[in-house]
Amino acid sequence: MNGAVLLTILALIAATVLYLRGRKVTVIYPPMVGLLYRNGRFREELPPGRYARFDLFGRTRIVKVSLAELPAPMGEVTVLSKDQFSFRIGLAPVVKVVDARLYAESQAAVEDNGWSRFVPLASGHGALQTHLAAAATEVVATKTLVEIFADQQAVASEVRAKLDGAIAGAEVDRVLLTSITLPPETRRMFTDVERARMEAQAGLE
């Protein structure tokens, strides 16, 4: 009798340990959504919430995708204007995920954390930097430096228009122009020109 009771207790302990080892809990907080994969195949999209499942052999993964629309400074890009002035321009795209699965599967890699994985924020997509630099180079090449300073918003808007379809599952909602950095000699030249213009204007007055 004691032997049977002992075996029952051991069996219960083993079952409990097995259950605890196989039980996975994932919490998805807004503004994220989850993508459930089983054996490498997509099953369903999960809204924010708490999800518990039994997966002893690690056959399922939940990939978390952030839907946050945040501007992400991508650093400065060296560009050349129509009048052959070379300078650096800083742009910050704001990206909106419209298809979480398509966006996540277009990433080169995701951060693995055991039974859940995280996809970088939309603005951090691996291909975005290259597309942004190419678009900025193309747009700036059609404008003189004076035109760029006169209407900086137009530059940002034209760059955004060239990013349509650049990222699978996401749209570039807008692009912010964050900085224009001129080489010292170019700044001096524009300063001298502006000073001469003001002096001439003062002389006329």
mmCIF file of C-alpha atoms in Angstrom:
data_model
loop_
_atom_site.group_PDB
_atom_site.id
_atom_site.type_symbol
_atom_site.label_atom_id
_atom_site.label_comp_id
_atom_site.label_asym_id
_atom_site.label_seq_id
_atom_site.Cartn_x
_atom_site.Cartn_y
_atom_site.Cartn_z
ATOM 1 C CA MET A 1 0.000 0.000 0.000
ATOM 2 C CA ASN A 2 2.764 2.386 0.939
ATOM 3 C CA GLY A 3 4.570 1.492 -2.288
ATOM 4 C CA ALA A 4 1.494 2.307 -4.377
ATOM 5 C CA VAL A 5 1.024 5.623 -2.592
ATOM 6 C CA LEU A 6 4.685 6.472 -3.144
ATOM 7 C CA LEU A 7 4.444 5.638 -6.839
ATOM 8 C CA THR A 8 1.321 7.794 -7.112
ATOM 9 C CA ILE A 9 3.054 10.720 -5.434
ATOM 10 C CA LEU A 10 6.104 10.344 -7.673
ATOM 11 C CA ALA A 11 3.870 10.170 -10.729
ATOM 12 C CA LEU A 12 2.062 13.330 -9.653
ATOM 13 C CA ILE A 13 5.363 15.115 -9.065
ATOM 14 C CA ALA A 14 6.665 14.017 -12.466
ATOM 15 C CA ALA A 15 3.452 15.125 -14.155
ATOM 16 C CA THR A 16 3.607 18.507 -12.396
ATOM 17 C CA VAL A 17 7.240 19.058 -13.385
ATOM 18 C CA LEU A 18 6.430 18.045 -16.963
ATOM 19 C CA TYR A 19 3.475 20.408 -17.050
ATOM 20 C CA LEU A 20 5.486 23.316 -15.649
ATOM 21 C CA ARG A 21 8.297 22.700 -18.120
ATOM 22 C CA GLY A 22 5.921 22.609 -21.034
ATOM 23 C CA ARG A 23 3.624 25.460 -20.017
ATOM 24 C CA LYS A 24 4.474 28.679 -21.796
ATOM 25 C CA VAL A 25 2.949 32.054 -20.955
ATOM 26 C CA THR A 26 3.262 35.100 -23.179
ATOM 27 C CA VAL A 27 1.804 38.528 -22.464
ATOM 28 C CA ILE A 28 1.301 40.923 -25.355
ATOM 29 C CA TYR A 29 0.965 44.585 -24.416
ATOM 30 C CA PRO A 30 -0.357 47.369 -26.645
ATOM 31 C CA PRO A 31 0.711 48.637 -29.114
ATOM 32 C CA MET A 32 1.981 45.166 -30.038
ATOM 33 C CA VAL A 33 0.283 42.236 -31.715
ATOM 34 C CA GLY A 34 1.457 38.632 -31.702
ATOM 35 C CA LEU A 35 1.928 36.206 -34.574
ATOM 36 C CA LEU A 36 1.558 32.555 -33.573
ATOM 37 C CA TYR A 37 3.675 30.050 -35.500
ATOM 38 C CA ARG A 38 3.584 26.277 -35.027
ATOM 39 C CA ASN A 39 6.313 24.121 -36.566
ATOM 40 C CA GLY A 40 7.372 27.132 -38.633
ATOM 41 C CA ARG A 41 3.909 27.747 -40.081
ATOM 42 C CA PHE A 42 1.770 30.790 -39.374
ATOM 43 C CA ARG A 43 -1.418 30.010 -37.439
ATOM 44 C CA GLU A 44 -3.062 33.241 -36.290
ATOM 45 C CA GLU A 45 -2.619 36.851 -35.245
ATOM 46 C CA LEU A 46 -3.027 37.507 -31.518
ATOM 47 C CA PRO A 47 -4.339 40.813 -30.136
ATOM 48 C CA PRO A 48 -2.931 42.199 -26.842
ATOM 49 C CA GLY A 49 -3.569 39.848 -23.924
ATOM 50 C CA ARG A 50 -2.190 36.927 -21.900
ATOM 51 C CA TYR A 51 -1.668 33.605 -23.664
ATOM 52 C CA ALA A 52 -0.849 30.287 -21.976
ATOM 53 C CA ARG A 53 -0.190 27.057 -23.853
ATOM 54 C CA PHE A 54 1.410 23.675 -23.321
ATOM 55 C CA ASP A 55 4.428 23.218 -25.582
ATOM 56 C CA LEU A 56 6.942 20.762 -24.128
ATOM 57 C CA PHE A 57 8.951 20.371 -27.328
ATOM 58 C CA GLY A 58 9.107 24.043 -28.332
ATOM 59 C CA ARG A 59 7.059 23.701 -31.493
ATOM 60 C CA THR A 60 5.355 27.089 -31.199
ATOM 61 C CA ARG A 61 6.672 30.634 -31.293
ATOM 62 C CA ILE A 62 4.950 33.953 -30.795
ATOM 63 C CA VAL A 63 6.495 36.799 -32.780
ATOM 64 C CA LYS A 64 5.666 40.221 -31.332
ATOM 65 C CA VAL A 65 5.267 43.112 -33.750
ATOM 66 C CA SER A 66 5.010 46.707 -32.546
ATOM 67 C CA LEU A 67 2.420 48.894 -34.264
ATOM 68 C CA ALA A 68 3.791 52.086 -32.687
ATOM 69 C CA GLU A 69 4.224 54.971 -35.114
ATOM 70 C CA LEU A 70 7.373 56.689 -33.888
ATOM 71 C CA PRO A 71 9.866 58.798 -35.858
ATOM 72 C CA ALA A 72 13.257 57.124 -36.003
ATOM 73 C CA PRO A 73 16.314 59.255 -36.810
ATOM 74 C CA MET A 74 18.306 57.275 -39.380
ATOM 75 C CA GLY A 75 21.452 59.361 -39.160
ATOM 76 C CA GLU A 76 22.662 61.732 -41.868
ATOM 77 C CA VAL A 77 23.024 60.931 -45.562
ATOM 78 C CA THR A 78 25.596 62.601 -47.820
ATOM 79 C CA VAL A 79 23.868 64.085 -50.859
ATOM 80 C CA LEU A 80 24.753 66.280 -53.840
ATOM 81 C CA SER A 81 22.523 69.165 -54.934
ATOM 82 C CA LYS A 82 21.716 70.166 -58.519
ATOM 83 C CA ASP A 83 24.312 72.957 -58.319
ATOM 84 C CA GLN A 84 26.970 70.472 -57.146
ATOM 85 C CA PHE A 85 27.047 71.288 -53.428
ATOM 86 C CA SER A 86 27.801 68.274 -51.258
ATOM 87 C CA PHE A 87 26.302 68.218 -47.754
ATOM 88 C CA ARG A 88 24.629 65.945 -45.230
ATOM 89 C CA ILE A 89 20.903 65.694 -44.580
ATOM 90 C CA GLY A 90 19.145 64.065 -41.620
ATOM 91 C CA LEU A 91 15.787 62.349 -42.100
ATOM 92 C CA ALA A 92 13.444 60.577 -39.670
ATOM 93 C CA PRO A 93 10.757 58.366 -41.236
ATOM 94 C CA VAL A 94 7.518 57.534 -39.450
ATOM 95 C CA VAL A 95 6.380 54.056 -40.509
ATOM 96 C CA LYS A 96 2.963 52.480 -39.990
ATOM 97 C CA VAL A 97 2.571 48.681 -40.016
ATOM 98 C CA VAL A 98 -0.505 47.695 -42.040
ATOM 99 C CA ASP A 99 0.105 43.931 -42.237
ATOM 100 C CA ALA A 100 1.929 42.582 -39.187
ATOM 101 C CA ARG A 101 2.641 39.152 -40.658
ATOM 102 C CA LEU A 102 3.927 40.438 -43.994
ATOM 103 C CA TYR A 103 6.063 43.036 -42.210
ATOM 104 C CA ALA A 104 7.556 40.521 -39.763
ATOM 105 C CA GLU A 105 8.343 37.998 -42.484
ATOM 106 C CA SER A 106 10.128 40.647 -44.549
ATOM 107 C CA GLN A 107 12.690 41.168 -41.766
ATOM 108 C CA ALA A 108 16.119 39.606 -42.120
ATOM 109 C CA ALA A 109 16.111 38.540 -38.451
ATOM 110 C CA VAL A 110 14.237 38.904 -35.191
ATOM 111 C CA GLU A 111 15.382 38.884 -31.582
ATOM 112 C CA ASP A 112 14.844 35.421 -30.075
ATOM 113 C CA ASN A 113 13.756 35.126 -26.434
ATOM 114 C CA GLY A 114 12.972 31.462 -25.955
ATOM 115 C CA TRP A 115 9.337 30.898 -26.879
ATOM 116 C CA SER A 116 8.703 34.469 -28.030
ATOM 117 C CA ARG A 117 10.408 36.720 -30.518
ATOM 118 C CA PHE A 118 10.441 40.467 -31.083
ATOM 119 C CA VAL A 119 10.445 42.325 -34.376
ATOM 120 C CA PRO A 120 12.132 45.758 -34.335
ATOM 121 C CA LEU A 121 9.940 48.842 -34.459
ATOM 122 C CA ALA A 122 8.667 49.604 -37.923
ATOM 123 C CA SER A 123 11.103 52.487 -38.333
ATOM 124 C CA GLY A 124 13.942 50.064 -37.669
ATOM 125 C CA HIS A 125 13.309 47.817 -40.669
ATOM 126 C CA GLY A 126 16.595 46.646 -42.153
ATOM 127 C CA ALA A 127 15.822 47.844 -45.683
ATOM 128 C CA LEU A 128 14.565 51.277 -44.686
ATOM 129 C CA GLN A 129 17.956 52.971 -44.330
ATOM 130 C CA THR A 130 18.992 52.002 -47.857
ATOM 131 C CA HIS A 131 15.689 53.057 -49.442
ATOM 132 C CA LEU A 132 15.733 56.337 -47.517
ATOM 133 C CA ALA A 133 19.282 57.185 -48.598
ATOM 134 C CA ALA A 134 18.510 56.398 -52.234
ATOM 135 C CA ALA A 135 15.331 58.509 -52.194
ATOM 136 C CA ALA A 136 17.079 61.467 -50.508
ATOM 137 C CA THR A 137 19.937 61.353 -53.020
ATOM 138 C CA GLU A 138 17.508 61.315 -55.941
ATOM 139 C CA VAL A 139 15.341 64.161 -54.645
ATOM 140 C CA VAL A 140 18.197 66.483 -53.632
ATOM 141 C CA ALA A 141 19.879 66.020 -57.021
ATOM 142 C CA THR A 142 16.919 67.807 -58.668
ATOM 143 C CA LYS A 143 17.146 70.957 -56.502
ATOM 144 C CA THR A 144 19.636 73.716 -55.910
ATOM 145 C CA LEU A 145 20.857 74.371 -52.386
ATOM 146 C CA VAL A 146 18.907 77.634 -52.248
ATOM 147 C CA GLU A 147 15.709 75.828 -53.287
ATOM 148 C CA ILE A 148 16.253 73.202 -50.587
ATOM 149 C CA PHE A 149 16.611 75.824 -47.856
ATOM 150 C CA ALA A 150 13.645 77.773 -49.222
ATOM 151 C CA ASP A 151 11.259 74.806 -48.986
ATOM 152 C CA GLN A 152 12.587 72.061 -46.742
ATOM 153 C CA GLN A 153 9.145 70.493 -46.323
ATOM 154 C CA ALA A 154 8.992 69.849 -50.070
ATOM 155 C CA VAL A 155 12.173 67.787 -49.831
ATOM 156 C CA ALA A 156 10.740 65.640 -47.039
ATOM 157 C CA SER A 157 7.445 65.175 -48.904
ATOM 158 C CA GLU A 158 9.145 64.117 -52.131
ATOM 159 C CA VAL A 159 11.363 61.655 -50.274
ATOM 160 C CA ARG A 160 8.288 60.122 -48.634
ATOM 161 C CA ALA A 161 6.564 59.751 -52.015
ATOM 162 C CA LYS A 162 9.511 57.742 -53.322
ATOM 163 C CA LEU A 163 9.253 55.298 -50.391
ATOM 164 C CA ASP A 164 5.824 53.966 -51.380
ATOM 165 C CA GLY A 165 6.051 50.170 -51.436
ATOM 166 C CA ALA A 166 9.601 50.179 -50.045
ATOM 167 C CA ILE A 167 8.736 47.968 -47.044
ATOM 168 C CA ALA A 168 6.466 44.938 -47.255
ATOM 169 C CA GLY A 169 3.538 45.176 -44.864
ATOM 170 C CA ALA A 170 4.190 48.794 -43.882
ATOM 171 C CA GLU A 171 3.710 52.329 -45.168
ATOM 172 C CA VAL A 172 5.900 55.375 -44.661
ATOM 173 C CA ASP A 173 3.350 57.797 -43.229
ATOM 174 C CA ARG A 174 5.659 60.820 -43.368
ATOM 175 C CA VAL A 175 9.329 61.805 -43.331
ATOM 176 C CA LEU A 176 10.712 64.493 -41.038
ATOM 177 C CA LEU A 177 13.682 66.582 -42.130
ATOM 178 C CA THR A 178 15.733 66.844 -38.937
ATOM 179 C CA SER A 179 18.974 68.485 -40.039
ATOM 180 C CA ILE A 180 21.023 69.954 -42.885
ATOM 181 C CA THR A 181 24.756 70.023 -42.256
ATOM 182 C CA LEU A 182 26.866 72.093 -44.648
ATOM 183 C CA PRO A 183 30.669 71.825 -44.922
ATOM 184 C CA PRO A 184 32.510 74.797 -43.345
ATOM 185 C CA GLU A 185 33.558 76.271 -46.706
ATOM 186 C CA THR A 186 29.977 76.169 -47.991
ATOM 187 C CA ARG A 187 28.678 77.857 -44.834
ATOM 188 C CA ARG A 188 31.299 80.599 -45.190
ATOM 189 C CA MET A 189 30.367 81.151 -48.816
ATOM 190 C CA PHE A 190 26.668 81.506 -48.029
ATOM 191 C CA THR A 191 27.479 83.761 -45.075
ATOM 192 C CA ASP A 192 29.604 86.010 -47.294
ATOM 193 C CA VAL A 193 26.892 86.146 -49.959
ATOM 194 C CA GLU A 194 24.229 87.024 -47.398
ATOM 195 C CA ARG A 195 26.456 89.678 -45.821
ATOM 196 C CA ALA A 196 27.124 91.248 -49.217
ATOM 197 C CA ARG A 197 23.407 91.230 -50.008
ATOM 198 C CA MET A 198 22.568 92.946 -46.717
ATOM 199 C CA GLU A 199 25.319 95.517 -47.223
ATOM 200 C CA ALA A 200 24.071 96.256 -50.723
ATOM 201 C CA GLN A 201 20.528 96.604 -49.451
ATOM 202 C CA ALA A 202 21.689 98.953 -46.695
ATOM 203 C CA GLY A 203 23.560 101.038 -49.251
ATOM 204 C CA LEU A 204 20.432 101.373 -51.387
ATOM 205 C CA GLU A 205 18.384 102.406 -48.393
#
